[in-house]
mmCIF file of C-alpha atoms and ligand atoms in Angstrom:
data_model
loop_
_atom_site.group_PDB
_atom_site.id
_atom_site.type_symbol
_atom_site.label_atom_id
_atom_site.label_comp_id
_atom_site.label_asym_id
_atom_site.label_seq_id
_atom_site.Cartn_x
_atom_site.Cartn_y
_atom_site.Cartn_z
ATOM 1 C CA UNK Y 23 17.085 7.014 -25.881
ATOM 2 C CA UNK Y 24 18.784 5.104 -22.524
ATOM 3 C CA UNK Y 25 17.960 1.757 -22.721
ATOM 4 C CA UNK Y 26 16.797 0.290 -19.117
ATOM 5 C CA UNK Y 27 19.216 -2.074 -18.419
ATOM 6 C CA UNK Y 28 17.385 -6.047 -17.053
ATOM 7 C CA UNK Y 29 19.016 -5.768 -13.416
ATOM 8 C CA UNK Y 30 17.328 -9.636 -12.865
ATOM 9 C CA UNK Y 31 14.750 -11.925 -14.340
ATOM 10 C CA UNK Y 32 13.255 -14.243 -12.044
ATOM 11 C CA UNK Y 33 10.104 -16.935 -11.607
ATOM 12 C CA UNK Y 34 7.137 -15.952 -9.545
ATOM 13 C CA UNK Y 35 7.743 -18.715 -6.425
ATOM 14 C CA UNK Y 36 4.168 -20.550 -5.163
ATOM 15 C CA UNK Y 37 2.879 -19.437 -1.941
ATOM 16 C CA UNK Y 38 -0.066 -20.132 0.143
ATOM 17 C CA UNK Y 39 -2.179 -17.476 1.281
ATOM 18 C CA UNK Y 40 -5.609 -15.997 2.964
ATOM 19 C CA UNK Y 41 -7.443 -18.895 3.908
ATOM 20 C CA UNK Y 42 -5.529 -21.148 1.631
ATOM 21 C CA UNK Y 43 -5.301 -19.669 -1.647
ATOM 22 C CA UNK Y 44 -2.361 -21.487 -3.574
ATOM 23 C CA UNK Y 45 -0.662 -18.173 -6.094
ATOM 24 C CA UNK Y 46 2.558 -17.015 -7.078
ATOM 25 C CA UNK Y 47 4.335 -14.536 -5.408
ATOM 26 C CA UNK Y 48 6.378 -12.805 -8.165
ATOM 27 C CA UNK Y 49 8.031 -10.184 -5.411
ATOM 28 C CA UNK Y 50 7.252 -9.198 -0.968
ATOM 29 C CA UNK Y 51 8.253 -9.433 2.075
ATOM 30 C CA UNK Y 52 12.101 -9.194 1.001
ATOM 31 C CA UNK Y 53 13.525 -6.141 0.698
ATOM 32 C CA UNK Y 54 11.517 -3.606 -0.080
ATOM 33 C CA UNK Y 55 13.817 -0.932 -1.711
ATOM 34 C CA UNK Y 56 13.825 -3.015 -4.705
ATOM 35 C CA UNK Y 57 10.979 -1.938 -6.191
ATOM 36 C CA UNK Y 58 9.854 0.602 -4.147
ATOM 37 C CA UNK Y 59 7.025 2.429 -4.139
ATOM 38 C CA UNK Y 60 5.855 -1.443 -4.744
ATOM 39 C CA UNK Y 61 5.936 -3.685 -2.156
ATOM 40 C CA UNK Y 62 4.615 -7.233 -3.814
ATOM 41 C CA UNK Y 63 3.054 -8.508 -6.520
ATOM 42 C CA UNK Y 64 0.673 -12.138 -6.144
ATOM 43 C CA UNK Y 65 -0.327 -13.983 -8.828
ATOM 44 C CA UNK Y 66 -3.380 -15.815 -8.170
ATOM 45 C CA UNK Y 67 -4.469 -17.680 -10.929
ATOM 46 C CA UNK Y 68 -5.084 -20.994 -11.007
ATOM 47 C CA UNK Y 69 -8.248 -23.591 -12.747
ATOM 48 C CA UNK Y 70 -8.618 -25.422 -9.677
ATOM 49 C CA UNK Y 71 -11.748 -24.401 -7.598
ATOM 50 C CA UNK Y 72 -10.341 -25.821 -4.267
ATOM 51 C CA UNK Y 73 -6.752 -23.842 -4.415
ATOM 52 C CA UNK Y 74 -8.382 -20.570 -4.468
ATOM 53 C CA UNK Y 75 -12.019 -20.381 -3.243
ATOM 54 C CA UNK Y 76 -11.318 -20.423 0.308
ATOM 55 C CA UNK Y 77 -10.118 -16.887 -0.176
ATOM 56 C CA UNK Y 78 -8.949 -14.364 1.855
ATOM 57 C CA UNK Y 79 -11.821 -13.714 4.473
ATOM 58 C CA UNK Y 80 -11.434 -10.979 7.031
ATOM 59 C CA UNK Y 81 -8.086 -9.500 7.448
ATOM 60 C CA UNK Y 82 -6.791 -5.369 7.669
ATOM 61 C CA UNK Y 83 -4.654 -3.205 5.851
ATOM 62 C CA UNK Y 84 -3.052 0.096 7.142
ATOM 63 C CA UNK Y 85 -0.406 2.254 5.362
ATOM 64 C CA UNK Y 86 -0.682 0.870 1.580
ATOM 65 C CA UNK Y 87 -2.625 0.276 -1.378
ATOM 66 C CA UNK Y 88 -4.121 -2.715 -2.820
ATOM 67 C CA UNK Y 89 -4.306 -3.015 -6.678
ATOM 68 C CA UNK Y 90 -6.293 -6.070 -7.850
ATOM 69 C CA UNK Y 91 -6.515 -7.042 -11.655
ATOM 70 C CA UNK Y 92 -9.189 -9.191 -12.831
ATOM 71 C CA UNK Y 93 -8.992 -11.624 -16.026
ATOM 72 C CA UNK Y 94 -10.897 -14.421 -15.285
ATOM 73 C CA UNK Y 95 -13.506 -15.323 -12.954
ATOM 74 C CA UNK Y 96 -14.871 -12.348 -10.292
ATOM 75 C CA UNK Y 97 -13.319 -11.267 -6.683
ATOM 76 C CA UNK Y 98 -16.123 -10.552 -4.588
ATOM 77 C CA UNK Y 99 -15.511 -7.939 -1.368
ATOM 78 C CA UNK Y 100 -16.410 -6.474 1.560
ATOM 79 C CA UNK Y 101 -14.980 -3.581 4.311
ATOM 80 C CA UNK Y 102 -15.580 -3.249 7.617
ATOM 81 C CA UNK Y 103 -16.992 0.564 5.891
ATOM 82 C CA UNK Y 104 -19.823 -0.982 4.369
ATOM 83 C CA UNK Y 105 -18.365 -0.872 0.292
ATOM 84 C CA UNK Y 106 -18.986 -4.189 -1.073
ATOM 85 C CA UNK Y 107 -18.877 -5.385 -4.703
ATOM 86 C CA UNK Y 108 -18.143 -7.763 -7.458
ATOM 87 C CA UNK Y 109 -14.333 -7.441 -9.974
ATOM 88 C CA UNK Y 110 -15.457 -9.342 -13.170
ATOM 89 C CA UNK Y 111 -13.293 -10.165 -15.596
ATOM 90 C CA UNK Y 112 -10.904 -7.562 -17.376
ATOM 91 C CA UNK Y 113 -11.844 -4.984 -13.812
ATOM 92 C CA UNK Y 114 -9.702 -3.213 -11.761
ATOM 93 C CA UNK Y 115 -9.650 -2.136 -8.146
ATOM 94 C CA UNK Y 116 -7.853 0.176 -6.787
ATOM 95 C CA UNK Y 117 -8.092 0.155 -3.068
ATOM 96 C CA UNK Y 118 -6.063 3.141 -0.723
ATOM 97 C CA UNK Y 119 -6.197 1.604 2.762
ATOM 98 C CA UNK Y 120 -4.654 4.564 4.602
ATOM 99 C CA UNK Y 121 -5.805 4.528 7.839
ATOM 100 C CA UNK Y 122 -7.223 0.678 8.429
ATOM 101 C CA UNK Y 123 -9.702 -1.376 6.692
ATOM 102 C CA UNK Y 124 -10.919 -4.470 7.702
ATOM 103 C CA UNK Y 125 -12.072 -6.531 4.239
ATOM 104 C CA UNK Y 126 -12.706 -9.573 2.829
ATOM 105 C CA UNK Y 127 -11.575 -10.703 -1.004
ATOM 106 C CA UNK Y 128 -13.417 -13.731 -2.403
ATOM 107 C CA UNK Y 129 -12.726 -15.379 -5.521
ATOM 108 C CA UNK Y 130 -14.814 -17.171 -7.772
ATOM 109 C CA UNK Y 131 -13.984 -18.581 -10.828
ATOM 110 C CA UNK Y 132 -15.806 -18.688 -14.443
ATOM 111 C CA UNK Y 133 -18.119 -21.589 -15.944
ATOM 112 C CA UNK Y 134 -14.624 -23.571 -16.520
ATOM 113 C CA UNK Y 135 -13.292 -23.187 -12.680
ATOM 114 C CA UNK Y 136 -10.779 -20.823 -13.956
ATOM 115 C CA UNK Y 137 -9.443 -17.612 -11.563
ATOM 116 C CA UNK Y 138 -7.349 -15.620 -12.762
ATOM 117 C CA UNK Y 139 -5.756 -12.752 -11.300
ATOM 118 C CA UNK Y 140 -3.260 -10.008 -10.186
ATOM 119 C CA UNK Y 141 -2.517 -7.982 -6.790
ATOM 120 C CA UNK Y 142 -0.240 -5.531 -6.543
ATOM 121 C CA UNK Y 143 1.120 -3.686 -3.697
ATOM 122 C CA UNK Y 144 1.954 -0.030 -3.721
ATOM 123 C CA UNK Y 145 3.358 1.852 -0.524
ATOM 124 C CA UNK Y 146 2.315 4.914 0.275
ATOM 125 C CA UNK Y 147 3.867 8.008 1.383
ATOM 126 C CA UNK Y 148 4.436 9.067 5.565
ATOM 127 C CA UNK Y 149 2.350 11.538 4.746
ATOM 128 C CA UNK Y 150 -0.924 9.801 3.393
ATOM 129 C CA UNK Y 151 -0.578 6.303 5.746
ATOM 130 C CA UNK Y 152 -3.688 7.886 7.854
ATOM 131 C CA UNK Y 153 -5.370 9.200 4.891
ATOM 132 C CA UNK Y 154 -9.237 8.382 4.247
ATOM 133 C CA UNK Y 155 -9.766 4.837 2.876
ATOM 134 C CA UNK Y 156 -10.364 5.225 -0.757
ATOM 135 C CA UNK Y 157 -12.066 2.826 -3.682
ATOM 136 C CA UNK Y 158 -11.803 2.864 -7.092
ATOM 137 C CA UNK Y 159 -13.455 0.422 -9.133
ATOM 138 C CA UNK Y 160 -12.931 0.814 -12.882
ATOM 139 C CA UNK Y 161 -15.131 -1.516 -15.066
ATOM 140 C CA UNK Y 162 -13.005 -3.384 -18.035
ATOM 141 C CA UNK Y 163 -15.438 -1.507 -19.987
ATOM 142 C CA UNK Y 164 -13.959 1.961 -18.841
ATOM 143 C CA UNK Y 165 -10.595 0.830 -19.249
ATOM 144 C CA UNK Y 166 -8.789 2.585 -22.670
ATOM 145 C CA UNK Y 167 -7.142 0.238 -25.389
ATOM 146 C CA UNK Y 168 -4.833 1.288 -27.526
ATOM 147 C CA UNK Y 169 -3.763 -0.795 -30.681
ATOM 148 C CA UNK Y 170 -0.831 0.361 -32.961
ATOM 149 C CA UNK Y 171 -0.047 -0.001 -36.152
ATOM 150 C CA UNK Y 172 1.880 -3.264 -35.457
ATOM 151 C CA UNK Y 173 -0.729 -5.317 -33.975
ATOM 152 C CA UNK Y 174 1.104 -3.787 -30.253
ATOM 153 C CA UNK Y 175 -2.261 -3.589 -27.437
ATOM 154 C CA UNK Y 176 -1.656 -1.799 -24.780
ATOM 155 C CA UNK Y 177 -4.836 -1.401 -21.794
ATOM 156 C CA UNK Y 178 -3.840 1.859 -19.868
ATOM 157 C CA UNK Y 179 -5.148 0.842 -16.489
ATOM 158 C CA UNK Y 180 -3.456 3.650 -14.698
ATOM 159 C CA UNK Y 181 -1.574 6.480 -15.899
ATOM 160 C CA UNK Y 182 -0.910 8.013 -19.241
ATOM 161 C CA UNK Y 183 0.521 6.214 -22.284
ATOM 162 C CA UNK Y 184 0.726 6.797 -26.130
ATOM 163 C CA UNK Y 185 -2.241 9.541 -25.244
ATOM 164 C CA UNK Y 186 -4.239 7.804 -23.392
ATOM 165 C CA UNK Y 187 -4.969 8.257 -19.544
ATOM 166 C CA UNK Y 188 -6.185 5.152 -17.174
ATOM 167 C CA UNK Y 189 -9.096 5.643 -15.119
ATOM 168 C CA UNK Y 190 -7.820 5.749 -11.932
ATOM 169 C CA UNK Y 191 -6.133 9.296 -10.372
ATOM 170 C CA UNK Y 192 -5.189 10.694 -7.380
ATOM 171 C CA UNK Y 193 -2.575 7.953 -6.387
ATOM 172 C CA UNK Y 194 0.341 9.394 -4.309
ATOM 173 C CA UNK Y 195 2.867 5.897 -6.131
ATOM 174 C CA UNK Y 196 2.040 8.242 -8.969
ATOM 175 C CA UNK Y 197 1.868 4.513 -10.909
ATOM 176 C CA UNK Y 198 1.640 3.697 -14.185
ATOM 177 C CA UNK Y 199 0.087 0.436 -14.749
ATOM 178 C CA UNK Y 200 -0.231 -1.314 -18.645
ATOM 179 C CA UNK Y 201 -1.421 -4.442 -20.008
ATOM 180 C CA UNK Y 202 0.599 -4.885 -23.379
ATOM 181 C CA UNK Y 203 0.386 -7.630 -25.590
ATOM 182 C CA UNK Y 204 3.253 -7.878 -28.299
ATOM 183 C CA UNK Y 205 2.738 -9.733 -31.580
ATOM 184 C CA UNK Y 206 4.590 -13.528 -32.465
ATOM 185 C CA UNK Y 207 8.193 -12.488 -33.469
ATOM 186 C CA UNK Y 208 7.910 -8.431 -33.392
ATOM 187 C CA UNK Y 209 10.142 -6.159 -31.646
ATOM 188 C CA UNK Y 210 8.817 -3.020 -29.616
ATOM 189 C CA UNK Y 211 9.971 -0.440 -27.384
ATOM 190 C CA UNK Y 212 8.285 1.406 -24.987
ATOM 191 C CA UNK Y 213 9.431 4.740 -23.170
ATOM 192 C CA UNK Y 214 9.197 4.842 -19.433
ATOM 193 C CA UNK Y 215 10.146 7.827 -17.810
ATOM 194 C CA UNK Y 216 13.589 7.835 -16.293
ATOM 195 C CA UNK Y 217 13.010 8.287 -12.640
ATOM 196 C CA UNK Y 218 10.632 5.244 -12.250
ATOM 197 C CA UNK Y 219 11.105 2.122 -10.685
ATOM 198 C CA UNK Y 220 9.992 -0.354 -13.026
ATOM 199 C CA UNK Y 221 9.016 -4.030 -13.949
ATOM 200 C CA UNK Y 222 7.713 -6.161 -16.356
ATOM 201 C CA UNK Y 223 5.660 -9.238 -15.008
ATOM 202 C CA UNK Y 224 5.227 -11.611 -18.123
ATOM 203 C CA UNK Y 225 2.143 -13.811 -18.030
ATOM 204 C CA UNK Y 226 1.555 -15.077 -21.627
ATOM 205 C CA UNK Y 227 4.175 -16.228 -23.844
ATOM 206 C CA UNK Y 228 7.470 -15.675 -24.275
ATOM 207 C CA UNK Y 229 9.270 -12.490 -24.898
ATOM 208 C CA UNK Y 230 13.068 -11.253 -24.865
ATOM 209 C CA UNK Y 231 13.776 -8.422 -22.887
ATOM 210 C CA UNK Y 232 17.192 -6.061 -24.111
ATOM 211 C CA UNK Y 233 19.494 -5.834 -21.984
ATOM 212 C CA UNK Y 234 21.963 -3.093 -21.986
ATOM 213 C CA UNK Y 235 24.368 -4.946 -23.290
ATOM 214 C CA UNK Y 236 22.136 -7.666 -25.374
ATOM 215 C CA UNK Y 237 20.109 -5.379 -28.111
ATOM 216 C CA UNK Y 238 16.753 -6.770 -28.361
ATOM 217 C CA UNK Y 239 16.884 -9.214 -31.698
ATOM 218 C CA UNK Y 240 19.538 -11.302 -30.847
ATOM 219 C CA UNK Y 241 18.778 -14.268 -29.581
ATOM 220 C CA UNK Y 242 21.345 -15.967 -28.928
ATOM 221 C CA UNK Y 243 21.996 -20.356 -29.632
ATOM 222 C CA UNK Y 244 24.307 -22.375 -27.211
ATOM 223 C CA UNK Y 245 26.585 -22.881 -29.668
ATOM 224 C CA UNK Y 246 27.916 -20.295 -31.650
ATOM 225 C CA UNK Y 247 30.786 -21.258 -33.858
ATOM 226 C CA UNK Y 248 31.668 -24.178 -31.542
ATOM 227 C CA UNK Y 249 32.089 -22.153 -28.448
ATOM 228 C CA UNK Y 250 29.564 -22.131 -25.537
ATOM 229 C CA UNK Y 251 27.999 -18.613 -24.903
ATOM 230 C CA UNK Y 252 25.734 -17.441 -22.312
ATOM 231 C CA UNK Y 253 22.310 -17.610 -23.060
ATOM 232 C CA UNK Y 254 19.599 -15.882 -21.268
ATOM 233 C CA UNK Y 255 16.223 -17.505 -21.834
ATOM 234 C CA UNK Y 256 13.460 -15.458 -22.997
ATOM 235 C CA UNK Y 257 11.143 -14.623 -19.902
ATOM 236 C CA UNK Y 258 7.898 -17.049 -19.920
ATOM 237 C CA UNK Y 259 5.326 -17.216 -18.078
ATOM 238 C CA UNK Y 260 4.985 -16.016 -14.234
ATOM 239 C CA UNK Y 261 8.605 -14.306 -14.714
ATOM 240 C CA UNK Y 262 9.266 -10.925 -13.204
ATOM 241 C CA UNK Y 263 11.347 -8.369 -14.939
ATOM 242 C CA UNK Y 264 13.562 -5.984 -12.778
ATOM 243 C CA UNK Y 265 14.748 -2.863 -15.053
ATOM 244 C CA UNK Y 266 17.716 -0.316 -13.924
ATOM 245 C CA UNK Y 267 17.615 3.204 -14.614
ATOM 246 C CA UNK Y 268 16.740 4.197 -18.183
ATOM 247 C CA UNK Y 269 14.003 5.314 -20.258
ATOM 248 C CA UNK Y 270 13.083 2.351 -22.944
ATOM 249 C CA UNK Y 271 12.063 -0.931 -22.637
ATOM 250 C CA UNK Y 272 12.636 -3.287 -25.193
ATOM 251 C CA UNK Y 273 10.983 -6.763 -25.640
ATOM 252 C CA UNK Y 274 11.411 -9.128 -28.579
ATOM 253 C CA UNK Y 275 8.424 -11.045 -28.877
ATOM 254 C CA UNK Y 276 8.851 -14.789 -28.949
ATOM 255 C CA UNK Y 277 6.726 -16.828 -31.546
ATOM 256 C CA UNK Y 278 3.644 -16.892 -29.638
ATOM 257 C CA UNK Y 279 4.019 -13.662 -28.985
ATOM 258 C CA UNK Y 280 4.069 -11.795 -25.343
ATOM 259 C CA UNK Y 281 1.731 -10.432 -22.757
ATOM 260 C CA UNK Y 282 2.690 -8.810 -19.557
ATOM 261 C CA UNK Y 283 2.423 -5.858 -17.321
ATOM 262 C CA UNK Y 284 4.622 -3.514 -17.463
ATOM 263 C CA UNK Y 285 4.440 -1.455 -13.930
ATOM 264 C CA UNK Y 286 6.195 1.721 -12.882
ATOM 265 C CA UNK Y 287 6.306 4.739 -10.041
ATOM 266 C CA UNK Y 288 8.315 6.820 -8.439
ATOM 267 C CA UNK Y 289 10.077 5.353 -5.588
ATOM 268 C CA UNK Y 290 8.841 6.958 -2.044
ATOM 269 C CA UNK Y 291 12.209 6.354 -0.357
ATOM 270 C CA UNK Y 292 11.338 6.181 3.197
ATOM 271 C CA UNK Y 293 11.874 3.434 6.322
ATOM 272 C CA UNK Y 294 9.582 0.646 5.623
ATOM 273 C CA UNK Y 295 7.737 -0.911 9.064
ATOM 274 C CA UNK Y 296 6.201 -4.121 7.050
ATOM 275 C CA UNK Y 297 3.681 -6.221 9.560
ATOM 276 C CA UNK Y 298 1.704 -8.720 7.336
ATOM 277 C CA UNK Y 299 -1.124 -6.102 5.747
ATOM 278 C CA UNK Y 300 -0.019 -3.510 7.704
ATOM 279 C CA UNK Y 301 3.270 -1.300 6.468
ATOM 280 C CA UNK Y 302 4.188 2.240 8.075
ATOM 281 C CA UNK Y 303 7.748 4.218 8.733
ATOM 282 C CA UNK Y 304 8.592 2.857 12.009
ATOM 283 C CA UNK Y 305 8.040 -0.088 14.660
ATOM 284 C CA UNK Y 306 6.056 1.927 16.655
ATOM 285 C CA UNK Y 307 3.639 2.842 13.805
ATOM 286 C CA UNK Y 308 3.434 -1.084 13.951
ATOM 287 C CA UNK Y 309 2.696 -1.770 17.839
ATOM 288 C CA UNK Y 310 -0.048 1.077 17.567
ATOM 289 C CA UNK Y 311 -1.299 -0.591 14.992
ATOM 290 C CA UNK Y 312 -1.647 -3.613 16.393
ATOM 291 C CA UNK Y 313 -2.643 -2.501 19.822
ATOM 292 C CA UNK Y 314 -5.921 -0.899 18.054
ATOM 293 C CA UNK Y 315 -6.663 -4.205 15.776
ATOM 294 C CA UNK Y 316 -6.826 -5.691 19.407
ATOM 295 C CA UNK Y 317 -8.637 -3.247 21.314
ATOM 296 C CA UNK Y 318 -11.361 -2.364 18.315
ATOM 297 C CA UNK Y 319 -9.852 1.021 17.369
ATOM 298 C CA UNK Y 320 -8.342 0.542 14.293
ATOM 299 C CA UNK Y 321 -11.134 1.717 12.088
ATOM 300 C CA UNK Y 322 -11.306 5.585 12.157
ATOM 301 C CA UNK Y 323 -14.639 6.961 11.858
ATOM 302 C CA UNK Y 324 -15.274 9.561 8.898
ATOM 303 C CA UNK Y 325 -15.485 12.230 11.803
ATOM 304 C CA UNK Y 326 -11.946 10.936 13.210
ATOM 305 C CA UNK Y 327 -10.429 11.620 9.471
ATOM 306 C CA UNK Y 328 -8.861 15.215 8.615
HETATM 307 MN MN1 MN R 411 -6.573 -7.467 1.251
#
């Protein structure tokens, strides 16, 4: 066992996006080797109708794919290919843009006002940015749970884990997306396979992560003996968790316990042209791009697709 080292621990920062939707952006439009094949990660819940239902009307995507996690509320969408459809609560979509869509996301909260949610980013490779736009919509119901003997829950939403597989396949990130929630006060590790890139995205809670040099257990006071040490919090709610190379991650669960996602793929390692929705290989990937959302060519037609 390696254990992943915590490269950086760091709160989500508020943003405003779509047509106004206030969310936290927990990782984007920085440098995108850092967690590459991911490219960002929103948060976007909030219990405040007017900060979110505005949504994100008609915009495009080229290049990537859109992961959005449900766990309050509904999304309602639409594509410029005719799919439409409802997220509820506890659903997943997983969205490969490839070539160009044109959609809209909507959120609407539950009886309470409440929205919450998750979008993540994912890249995809040179060779799949003009692939054939792609949905898959798993229900919450479809969506395996696994429960160990310590009270640990983990919801494999994609990939495999302790046996299970998620729903979703075919996904070139080759992603491996979990919902775990840790029990008040225990300690757990879970194996991630060493040549991911991988974070942890903490959104109920508090938890510890170990550190390479911090086993997981020892939290440490300000004071010890009468000398200051270093203390680094426990990661609370909205924090993002950047892991080095490794292949366990340890969390001690604060008293309150801990929820978060815990997100890894293998990193595609190529140039990244990033435009708003739209990220290829190179610039002029980019000016194509937007030279066809002007003149009305960006949507292929099935019969344009290989
Ligand atoms: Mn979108």
């Amino acid at each position: 066992m390696s254990l992943r080292p915590v490269i950086e621990t760091r709160p989500a920062r508020p943003a405003i996006e779509g047509a106004g939707v206030h969310l936290h952006r927990a990782f984007g439009f920085q440098d995108p080797s850092e967690l590459d094949p991911f490219l960002l990660f929103d948060d976007f819940r909030n219990d405040d109708p007017a900060k979110y239902s505005r949504g994100f009307p008609w915009h495009p995507h080229r290049g990537i794919e859109t992961i959005t996690y449900v766990l309050s509320g509904t999304v309602a969408h639409g594509d410029s290919l005719g799919n439409a459809g409802t997220l509820a609560a506890g659903d997943v979509q997983w969205m490969t843009a490839g070539s160009g869509i044109l959609h809209q996301e909507m959120p609407r909260g539950n009886a309470r006002g409440q929205m919450h949610g998750f979008q993540l980013w994912a890249n995809l490779p040179s060779s799949l940015k003009m692939t054939a736009p792609r949905y898959q919509d798993v229900k919450s119901a479809d969506i395996p749970e696994v429960t160990d003997d310590d009270g640990t829950t983990v919801r494999v939403i994609v990939g495999s884990f302790w046996g299970r597989r998620g729903p979703v396949d075919g996904i070139a990130a080759d992603p491996q997306y979990l919902d775990v929630t840790v029990p008040p006060g225990l300690k757990k590790s879970f194996r991630i396979d060493t040549y991911r890139r991988t974070f942890a995205y903490v959104f109920e809670g508090t938890g510890t992560f170990a550190d390479a040099s911090r086993p997981a257990g020892v939290l440490l006071d300000k004071e010890v003996a009468g000398r200051e040490v270093t203390v680094r919090d426990p990661s609370g709610d909205r924090t993002l968790v950047r892991f080095g190379t490794g292949d366990t991650v340890t969390v001690q669960a604060g008293p309150a316990g801990v929820r978060f996602l815990l997100v890894s793929g293998a990193p595609i390692r190529e140039p990244v042209a990033w435009h708003g929705p739209i990220v290829m290989n190179t610039q002029e990937e980019l000016r194509t791009a937007m030279t066809e959302l002007r003149n009305g060519s960006f949507i292929r037609s099935a019969a344009d697709q290989d």
